[in-house]
CSV table of C-alpha atoms and ligand atoms in Angstrom, one decimal:
chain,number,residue,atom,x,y,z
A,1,UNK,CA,107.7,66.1,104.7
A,2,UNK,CA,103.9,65.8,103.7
A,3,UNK,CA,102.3,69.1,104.4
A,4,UNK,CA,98.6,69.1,105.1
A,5,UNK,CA,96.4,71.6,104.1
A,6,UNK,CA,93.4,72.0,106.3
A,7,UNK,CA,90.4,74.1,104.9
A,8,UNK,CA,88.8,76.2,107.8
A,9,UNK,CA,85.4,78.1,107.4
A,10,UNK,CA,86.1,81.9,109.8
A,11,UNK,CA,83.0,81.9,110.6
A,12,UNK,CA,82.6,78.3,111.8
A,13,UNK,CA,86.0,77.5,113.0
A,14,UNK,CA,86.3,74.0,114.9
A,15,UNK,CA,88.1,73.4,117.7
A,16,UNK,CA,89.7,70.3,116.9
A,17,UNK,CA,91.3,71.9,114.2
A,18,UNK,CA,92.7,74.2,116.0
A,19,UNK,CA,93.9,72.0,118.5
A,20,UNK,CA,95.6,70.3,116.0
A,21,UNK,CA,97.1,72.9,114.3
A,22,UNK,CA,98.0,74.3,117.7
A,23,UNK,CA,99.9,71.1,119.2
A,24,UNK,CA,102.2,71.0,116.0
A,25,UNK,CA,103.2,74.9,117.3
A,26,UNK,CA,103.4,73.2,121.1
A,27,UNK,CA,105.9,70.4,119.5
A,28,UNK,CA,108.1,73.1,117.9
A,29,UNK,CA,107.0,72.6,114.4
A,30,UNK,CA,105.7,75.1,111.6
A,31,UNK,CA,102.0,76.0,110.7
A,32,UNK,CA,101.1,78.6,108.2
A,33,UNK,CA,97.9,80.3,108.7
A,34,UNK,CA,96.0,83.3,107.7
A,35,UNK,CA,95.6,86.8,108.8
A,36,UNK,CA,94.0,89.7,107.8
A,37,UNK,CA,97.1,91.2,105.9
A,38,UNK,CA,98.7,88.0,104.1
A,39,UNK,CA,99.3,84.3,105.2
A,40,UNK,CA,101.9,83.7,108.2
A,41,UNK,CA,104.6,81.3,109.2
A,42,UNK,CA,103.5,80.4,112.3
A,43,UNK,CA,106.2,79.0,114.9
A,44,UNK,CA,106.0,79.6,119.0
A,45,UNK,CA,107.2,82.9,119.4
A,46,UNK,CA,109.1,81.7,122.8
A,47,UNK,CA,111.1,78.7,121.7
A,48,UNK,CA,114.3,79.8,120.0
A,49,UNK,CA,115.0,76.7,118.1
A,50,UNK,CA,111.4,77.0,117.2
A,51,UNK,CA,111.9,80.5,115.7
A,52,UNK,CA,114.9,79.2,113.8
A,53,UNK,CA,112.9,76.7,111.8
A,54,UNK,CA,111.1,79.6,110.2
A,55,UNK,CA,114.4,81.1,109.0
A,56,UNK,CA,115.7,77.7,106.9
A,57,UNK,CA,112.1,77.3,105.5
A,58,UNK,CA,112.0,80.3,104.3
A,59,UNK,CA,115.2,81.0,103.2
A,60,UNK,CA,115.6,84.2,105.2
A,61,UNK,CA,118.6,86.0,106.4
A,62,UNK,CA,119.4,85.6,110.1
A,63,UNK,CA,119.4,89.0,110.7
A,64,UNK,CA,115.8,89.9,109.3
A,65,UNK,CA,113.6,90.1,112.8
A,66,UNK,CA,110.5,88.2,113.4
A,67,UNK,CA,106.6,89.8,114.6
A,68,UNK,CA,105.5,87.9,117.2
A,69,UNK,CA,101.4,87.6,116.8
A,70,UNK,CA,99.4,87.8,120.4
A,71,UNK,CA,95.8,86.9,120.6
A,72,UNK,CA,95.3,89.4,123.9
A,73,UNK,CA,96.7,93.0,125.4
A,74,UNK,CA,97.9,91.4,128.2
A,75,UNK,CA,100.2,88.7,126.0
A,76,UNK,CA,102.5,92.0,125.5
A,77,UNK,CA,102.9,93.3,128.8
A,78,UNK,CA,104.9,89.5,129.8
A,79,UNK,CA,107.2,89.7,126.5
A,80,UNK,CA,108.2,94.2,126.8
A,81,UNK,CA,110.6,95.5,129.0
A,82,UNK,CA,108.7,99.2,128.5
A,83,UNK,CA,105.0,99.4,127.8
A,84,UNK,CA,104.9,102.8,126.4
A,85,UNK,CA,101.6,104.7,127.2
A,86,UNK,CA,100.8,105.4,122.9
A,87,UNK,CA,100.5,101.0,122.7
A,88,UNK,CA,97.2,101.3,124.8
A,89,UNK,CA,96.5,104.3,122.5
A,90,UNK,CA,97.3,102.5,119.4
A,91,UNK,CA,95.8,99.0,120.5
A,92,UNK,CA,92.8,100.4,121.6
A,93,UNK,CA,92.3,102.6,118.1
A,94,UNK,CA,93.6,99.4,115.7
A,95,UNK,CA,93.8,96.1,117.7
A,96,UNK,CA,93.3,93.4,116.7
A,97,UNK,CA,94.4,95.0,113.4
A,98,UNK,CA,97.3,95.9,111.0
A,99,UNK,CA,99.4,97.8,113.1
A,100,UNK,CA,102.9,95.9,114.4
A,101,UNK,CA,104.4,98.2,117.1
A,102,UNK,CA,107.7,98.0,118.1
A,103,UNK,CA,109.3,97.7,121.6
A,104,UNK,CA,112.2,97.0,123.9
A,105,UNK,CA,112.0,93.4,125.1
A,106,UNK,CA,112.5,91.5,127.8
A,107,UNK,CA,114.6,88.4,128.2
A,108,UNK,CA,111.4,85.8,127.4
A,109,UNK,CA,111.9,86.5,123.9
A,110,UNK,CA,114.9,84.9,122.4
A,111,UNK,CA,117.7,86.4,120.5
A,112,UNK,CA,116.6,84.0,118.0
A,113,UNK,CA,113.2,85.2,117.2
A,114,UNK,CA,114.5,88.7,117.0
A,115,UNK,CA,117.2,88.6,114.9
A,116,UNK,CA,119.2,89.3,118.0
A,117,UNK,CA,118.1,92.7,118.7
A,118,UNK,CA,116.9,94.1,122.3
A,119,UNK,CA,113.3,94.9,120.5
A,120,UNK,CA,110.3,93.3,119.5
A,121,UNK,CA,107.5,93.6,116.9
A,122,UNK,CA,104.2,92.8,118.0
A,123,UNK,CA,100.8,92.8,116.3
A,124,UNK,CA,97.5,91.2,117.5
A,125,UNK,CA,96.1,90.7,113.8
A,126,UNK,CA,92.1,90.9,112.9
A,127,UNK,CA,91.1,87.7,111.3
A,128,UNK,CA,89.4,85.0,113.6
A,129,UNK,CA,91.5,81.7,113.0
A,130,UNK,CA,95.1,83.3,113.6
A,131,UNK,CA,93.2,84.6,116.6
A,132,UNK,CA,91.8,81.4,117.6
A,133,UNK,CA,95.1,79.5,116.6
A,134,UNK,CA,97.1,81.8,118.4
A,135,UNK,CA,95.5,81.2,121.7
A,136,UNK,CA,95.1,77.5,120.8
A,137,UNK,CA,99.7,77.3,120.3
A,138,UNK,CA,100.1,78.9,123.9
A,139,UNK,CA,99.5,82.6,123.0
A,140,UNK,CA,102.5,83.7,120.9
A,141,UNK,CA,103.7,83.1,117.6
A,142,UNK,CA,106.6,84.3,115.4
A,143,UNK,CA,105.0,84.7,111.7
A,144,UNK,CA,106.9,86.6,108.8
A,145,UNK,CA,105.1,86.6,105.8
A,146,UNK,CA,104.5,82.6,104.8
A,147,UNK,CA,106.6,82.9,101.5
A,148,UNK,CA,109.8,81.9,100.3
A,149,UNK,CA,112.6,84.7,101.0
A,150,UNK,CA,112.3,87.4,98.0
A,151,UNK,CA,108.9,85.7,96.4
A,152,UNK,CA,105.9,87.8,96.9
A,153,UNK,CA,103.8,87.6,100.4
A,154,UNK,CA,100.8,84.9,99.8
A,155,UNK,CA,97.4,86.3,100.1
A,156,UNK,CA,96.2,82.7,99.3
A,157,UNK,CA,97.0,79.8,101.0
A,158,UNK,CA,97.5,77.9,97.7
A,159,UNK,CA,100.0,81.0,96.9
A,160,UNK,CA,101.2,79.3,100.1
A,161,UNK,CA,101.5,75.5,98.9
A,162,UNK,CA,104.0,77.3,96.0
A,163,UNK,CA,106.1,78.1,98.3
A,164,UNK,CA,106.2,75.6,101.0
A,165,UNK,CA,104.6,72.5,100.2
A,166,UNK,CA,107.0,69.8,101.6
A,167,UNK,CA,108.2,72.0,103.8
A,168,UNK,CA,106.1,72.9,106.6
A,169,UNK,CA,104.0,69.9,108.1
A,170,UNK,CA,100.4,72.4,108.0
A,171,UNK,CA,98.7,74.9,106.0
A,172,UNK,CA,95.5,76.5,107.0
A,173,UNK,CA,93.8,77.7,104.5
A,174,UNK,CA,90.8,80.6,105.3
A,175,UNK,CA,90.7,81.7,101.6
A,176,UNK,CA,91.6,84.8,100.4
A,177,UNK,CA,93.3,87.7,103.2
A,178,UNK,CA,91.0,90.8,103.3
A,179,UNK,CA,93.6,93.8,103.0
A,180,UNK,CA,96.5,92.0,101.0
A,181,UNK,CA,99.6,93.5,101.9
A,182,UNK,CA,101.8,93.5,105.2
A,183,UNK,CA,100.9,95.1,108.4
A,184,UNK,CA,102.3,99.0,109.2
A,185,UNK,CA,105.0,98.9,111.4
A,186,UNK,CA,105.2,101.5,114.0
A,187,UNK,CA,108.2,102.1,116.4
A,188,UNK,CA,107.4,103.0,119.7
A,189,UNK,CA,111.3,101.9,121.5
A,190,UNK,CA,112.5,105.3,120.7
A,191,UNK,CA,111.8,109.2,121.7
A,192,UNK,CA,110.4,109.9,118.2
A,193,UNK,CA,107.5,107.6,116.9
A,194,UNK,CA,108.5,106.7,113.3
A,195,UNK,CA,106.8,104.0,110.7
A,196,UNK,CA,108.8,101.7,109.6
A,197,UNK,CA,106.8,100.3,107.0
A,198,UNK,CA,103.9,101.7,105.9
A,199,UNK,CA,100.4,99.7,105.5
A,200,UNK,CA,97.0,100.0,105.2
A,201,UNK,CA,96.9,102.0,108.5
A,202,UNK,CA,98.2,105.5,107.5
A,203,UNK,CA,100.6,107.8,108.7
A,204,UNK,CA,97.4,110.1,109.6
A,205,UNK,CA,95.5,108.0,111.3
A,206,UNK,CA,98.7,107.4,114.0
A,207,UNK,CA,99.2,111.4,114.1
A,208,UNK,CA,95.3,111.6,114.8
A,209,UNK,CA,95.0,108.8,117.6
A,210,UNK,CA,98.3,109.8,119.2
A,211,UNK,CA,97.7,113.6,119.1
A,212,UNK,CA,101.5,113.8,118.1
A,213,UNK,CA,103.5,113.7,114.5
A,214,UNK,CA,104.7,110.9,113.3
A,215,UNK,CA,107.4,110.7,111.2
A,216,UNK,CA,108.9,108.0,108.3
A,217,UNK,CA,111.8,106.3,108.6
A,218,UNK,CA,114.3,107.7,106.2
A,219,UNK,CA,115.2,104.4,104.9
A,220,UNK,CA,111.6,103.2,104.2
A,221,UNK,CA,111.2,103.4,100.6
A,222,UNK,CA,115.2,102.3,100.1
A,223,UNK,CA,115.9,105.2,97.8
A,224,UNK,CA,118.9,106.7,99.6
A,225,UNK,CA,121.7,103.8,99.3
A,226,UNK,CA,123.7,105.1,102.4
A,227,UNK,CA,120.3,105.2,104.8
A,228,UNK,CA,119.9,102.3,106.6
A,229,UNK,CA,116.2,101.2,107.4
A,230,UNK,CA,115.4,100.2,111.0
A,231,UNK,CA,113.4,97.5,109.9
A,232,UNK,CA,116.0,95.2,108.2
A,233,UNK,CA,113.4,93.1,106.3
A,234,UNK,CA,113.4,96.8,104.2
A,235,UNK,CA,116.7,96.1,103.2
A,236,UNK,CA,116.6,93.5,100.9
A,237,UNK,CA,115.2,93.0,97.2
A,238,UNK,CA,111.7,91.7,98.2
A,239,UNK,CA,108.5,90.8,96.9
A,240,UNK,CA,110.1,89.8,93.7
A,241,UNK,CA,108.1,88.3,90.5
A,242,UNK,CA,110.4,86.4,88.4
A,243,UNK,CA,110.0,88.4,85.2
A,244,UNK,CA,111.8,91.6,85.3
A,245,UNK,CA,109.8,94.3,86.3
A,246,UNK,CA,109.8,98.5,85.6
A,247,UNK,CA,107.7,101.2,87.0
A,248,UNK,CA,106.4,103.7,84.6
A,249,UNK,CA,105.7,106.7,87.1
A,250,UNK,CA,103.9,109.9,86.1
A,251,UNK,CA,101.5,111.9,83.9
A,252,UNK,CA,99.2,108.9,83.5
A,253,UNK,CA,98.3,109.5,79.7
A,254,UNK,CA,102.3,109.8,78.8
A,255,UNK,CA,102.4,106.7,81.1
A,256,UNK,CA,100.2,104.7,78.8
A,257,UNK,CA,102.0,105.8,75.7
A,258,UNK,CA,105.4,104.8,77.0
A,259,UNK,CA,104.4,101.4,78.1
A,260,UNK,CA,102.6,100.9,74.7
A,261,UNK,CA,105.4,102.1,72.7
A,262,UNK,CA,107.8,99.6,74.5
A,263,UNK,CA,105.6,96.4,74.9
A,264,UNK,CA,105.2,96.9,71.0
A,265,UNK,CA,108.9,96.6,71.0
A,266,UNK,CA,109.3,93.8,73.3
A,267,UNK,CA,106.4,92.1,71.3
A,268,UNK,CA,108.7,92.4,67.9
A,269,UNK,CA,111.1,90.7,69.7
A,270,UNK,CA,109.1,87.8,70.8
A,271,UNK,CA,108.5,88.5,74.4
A,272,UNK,CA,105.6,88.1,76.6
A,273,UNK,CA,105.2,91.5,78.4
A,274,UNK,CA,102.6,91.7,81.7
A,275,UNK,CA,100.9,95.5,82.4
A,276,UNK,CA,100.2,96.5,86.1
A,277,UNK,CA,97.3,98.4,85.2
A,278,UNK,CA,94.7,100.5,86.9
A,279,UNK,CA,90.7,100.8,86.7
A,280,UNK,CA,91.0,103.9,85.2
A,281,UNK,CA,93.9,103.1,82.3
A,282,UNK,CA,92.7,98.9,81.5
A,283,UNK,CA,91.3,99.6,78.6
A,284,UNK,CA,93.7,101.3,76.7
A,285,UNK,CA,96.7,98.9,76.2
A,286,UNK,CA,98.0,96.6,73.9
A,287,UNK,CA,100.4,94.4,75.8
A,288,UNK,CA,100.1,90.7,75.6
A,289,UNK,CA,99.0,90.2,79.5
A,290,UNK,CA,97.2,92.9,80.9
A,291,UNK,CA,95.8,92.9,84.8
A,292,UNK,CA,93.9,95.3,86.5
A,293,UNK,CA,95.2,96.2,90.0
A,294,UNK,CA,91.8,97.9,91.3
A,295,UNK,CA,91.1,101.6,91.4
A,296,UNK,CA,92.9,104.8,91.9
A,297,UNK,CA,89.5,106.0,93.7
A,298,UNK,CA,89.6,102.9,96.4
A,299,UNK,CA,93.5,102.1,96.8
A,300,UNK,CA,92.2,98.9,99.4
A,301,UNK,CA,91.5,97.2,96.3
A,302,UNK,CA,95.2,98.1,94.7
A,303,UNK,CA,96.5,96.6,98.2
A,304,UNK,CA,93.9,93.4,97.6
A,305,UNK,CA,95.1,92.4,94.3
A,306,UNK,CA,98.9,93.6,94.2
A,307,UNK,CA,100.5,90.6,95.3
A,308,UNK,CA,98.5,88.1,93.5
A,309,UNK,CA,99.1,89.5,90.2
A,310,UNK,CA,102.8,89.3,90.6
A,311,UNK,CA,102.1,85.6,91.2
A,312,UNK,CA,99.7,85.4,88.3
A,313,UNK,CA,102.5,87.0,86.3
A,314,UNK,CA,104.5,84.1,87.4
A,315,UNK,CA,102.5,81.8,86.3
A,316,UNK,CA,102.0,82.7,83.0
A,317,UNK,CA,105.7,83.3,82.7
A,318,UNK,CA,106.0,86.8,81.4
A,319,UNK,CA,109.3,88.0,80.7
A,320,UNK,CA,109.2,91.6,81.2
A,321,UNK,CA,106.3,93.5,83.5
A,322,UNK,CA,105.7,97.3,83.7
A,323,UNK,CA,103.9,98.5,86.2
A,324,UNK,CA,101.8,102.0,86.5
A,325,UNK,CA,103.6,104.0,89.5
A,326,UNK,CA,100.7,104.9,92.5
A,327,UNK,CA,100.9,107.9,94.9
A,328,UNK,CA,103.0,109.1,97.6
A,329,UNK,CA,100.4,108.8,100.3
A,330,UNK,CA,98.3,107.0,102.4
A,331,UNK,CA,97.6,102.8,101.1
A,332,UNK,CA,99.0,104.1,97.7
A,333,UNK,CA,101.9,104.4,99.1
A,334,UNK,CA,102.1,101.4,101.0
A,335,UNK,CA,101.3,99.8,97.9
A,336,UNK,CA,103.7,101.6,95.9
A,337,UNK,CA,106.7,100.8,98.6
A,338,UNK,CA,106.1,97.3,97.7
A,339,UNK,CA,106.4,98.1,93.9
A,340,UNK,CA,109.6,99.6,94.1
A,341,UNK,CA,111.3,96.3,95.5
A,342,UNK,CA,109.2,94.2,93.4
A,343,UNK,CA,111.1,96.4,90.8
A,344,UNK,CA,114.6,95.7,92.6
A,345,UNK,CA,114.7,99.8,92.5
A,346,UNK,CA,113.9,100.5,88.6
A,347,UNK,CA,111.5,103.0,88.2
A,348,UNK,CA,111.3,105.6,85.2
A,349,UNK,CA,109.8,109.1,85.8
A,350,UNK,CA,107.8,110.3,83.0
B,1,TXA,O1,101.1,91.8,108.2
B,1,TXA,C1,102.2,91.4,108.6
B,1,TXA,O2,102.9,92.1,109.4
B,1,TXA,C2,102.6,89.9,108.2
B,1,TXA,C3,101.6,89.0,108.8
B,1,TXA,C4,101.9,87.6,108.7
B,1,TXA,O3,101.3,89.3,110.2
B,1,TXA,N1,103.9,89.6,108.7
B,1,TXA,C5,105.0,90.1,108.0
B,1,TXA,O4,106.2,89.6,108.5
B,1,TXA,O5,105.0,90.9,107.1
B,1,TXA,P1,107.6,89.7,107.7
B,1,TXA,O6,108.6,89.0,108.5
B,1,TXA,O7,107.4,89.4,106.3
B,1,TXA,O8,108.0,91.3,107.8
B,1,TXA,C6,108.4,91.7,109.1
B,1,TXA,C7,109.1,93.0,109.0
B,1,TXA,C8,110.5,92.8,108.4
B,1,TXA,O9,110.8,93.9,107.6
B,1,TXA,C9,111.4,92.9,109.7
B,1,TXA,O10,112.7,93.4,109.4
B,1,TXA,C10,110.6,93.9,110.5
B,1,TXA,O11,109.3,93.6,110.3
B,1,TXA,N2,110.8,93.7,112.0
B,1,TXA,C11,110.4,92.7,112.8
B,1,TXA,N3,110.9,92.9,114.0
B,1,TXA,C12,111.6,94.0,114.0
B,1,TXA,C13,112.3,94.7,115.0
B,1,TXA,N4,112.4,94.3,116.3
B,1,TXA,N5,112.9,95.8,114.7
B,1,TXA,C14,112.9,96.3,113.4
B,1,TXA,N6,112.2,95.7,112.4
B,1,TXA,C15,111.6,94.5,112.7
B,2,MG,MG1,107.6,89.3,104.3
């Protein structure tokens, strides 16, 4: 299949394309697009064998759930069997945004879309083509991040083109997402409002719109083997760069020392070795491939560049990457899920 990439301007988007893009989600077909977290797999949210599509190109398990992306309030009250009085809360405080709540369905979304559960996860996402695109393909679309299964989520659409060129029939490209990793995912089809996954909007900010505490999900992170998360996508090894990776968590100066001691090592034995670095520790190491991730004082710009170092890392075929650990709250954290599956788990503590 010959996938065309379309470049689109945000703040001149034309109609036509849209239209275009748009009548390939009305035929059933597959359009990745941008949003304001990372790129999406667009398909129509509705059509079951639609849905499916995404799953093959992908290379997703069956049982990993889709979010369906709406373009207006009132698109969730036709798809939710309950509309829970904290959505209009929480839509009002981060819609269009990166919030994905979750809620019982109703029979117009198919088993398929869901990875046969009886809930759904909806977000209405902040960028103005998957806005504009979402409205133009009949108002909702299933979109998982727009990578291959286990490969890290694209934050640009030519991280995109990697992944599915041949594949999908259209790309369209806005440039680079704003916030750079996935949306937070917020359950709201139970008594007790957890996070699933946690993103760029923070535990606190919930607690402080909602009035109420908000808990985690005790399988978010994946560190207790026998919890299960509620978010299945949580489940698997995700995110992954193809070099192996370790996080070197702690005291940051014994942090430095340890990585430099080891990449020397790895150096000896002729291997190229990547460092996941910080603003604040760049300057002091003496591996072969060293990246920046942003700053410990602005964690949006850890979130912005995360993902597309991991490529970058790709690219320039590292075998081995260690990576500074980040904090325990707030976007660090969110980052610093991530990391630990990038990691497939291996993390020392200094
Ligand atoms: O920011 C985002 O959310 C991006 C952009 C494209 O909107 N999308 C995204 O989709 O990250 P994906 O498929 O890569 O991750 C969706 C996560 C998975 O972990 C999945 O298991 C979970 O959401 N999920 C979806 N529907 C669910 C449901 N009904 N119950 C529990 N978890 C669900
Ligand atoms: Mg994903």
């Amino acid at each position: 299949m010959k996938t065309t990439i379309i470049k689109v301007d945000p703040s001149s988007i034309k109609a036509e394309d849209m239209k275009k893009a748009g009548a390939l989600i009305k035929a059933g077909e597959l359009v990745a697009f941008p949003t304001e977290t990372v790129y999406g797999l667009g398909a129509d949210a509705l059509k079951e064998e639609a849905s499916k599509k995404i799953y093959a190109a992908k290379g997703r398990p069956s049982d990993n759930p889709l979010i369906v992306h709406i373009a207006d309030f009132e698109a969730l009250e036709e798809i939710v069997e309950v509309l829970p009085k904290e959505a209009k809360l929480l839509a009002d405080a981060f819609w269009p945004g990166p919030l994905t709540m979750r809620f019982i369905k109703n029979s117009r979304v198919p088993d398929g879309t869901t990875g046969g559960l009886n809930t759904v996860a909806v977000r209405m996402p902040n960028h103005p083509i998957a806005l504009e695109f979402i409205r133009a393909a009949g108002g909702y679309i299933a979109a998982p991040s727009a990578n291959r299964s286990g490969r890290p989520s694209p934050t640009l659409a030519e991280h995109v083109a990697e992944d599915m060129d041949g594949i999908i029939p259209m790309i369209i490209d806005g440039g680079q997402v704003g916030i750079g990793i996935e949306s937070t995912i917020v359950d709201l089809a139970e008594d007790e409002i957890s996070i699933l996954r946690p993103g760029f909007i923070t535990k606190e900010m919930l607690e402080e719109v909602l009035g109420q505490p908000v808990v985690f999900d005790k399988g978010i992170d994946g560190c207790h083997p026998d919890v299960q998360p509620k978010a299945p996508g949580m489940k698997y090894r995700h995110y992954a760069p193809k070099a192996e990776m370790v996080i070197i968590d702690g005291d940051l100066d014994r942090v430095v020392a340890y990585i430099n001691k080891e990449s020397e090592r790895l150096l000896a034995e002729g291997k190229k070795v990547g460092v996941m670095a910080t603003e604040e520790t760049v300057l002091q190491y003496k591996a072969t491939d060293i990246k920046s991730m942003g700053s410990r004082k602005n964690p949006g710009s850890l979130a912005y560049n995360f993902y597309k170092i991991l490529r970058e890392f790709d690219d320039e075929e590292v075998d081995f990457i260690f990576s500074e650990g980040l904090g325990e709250d707030g976007v660090e954290h969110a980052v610093m899920n991530r990391m630990i599956r990038a990691a497939g788990h291996k993390k020392i503590q200094l």
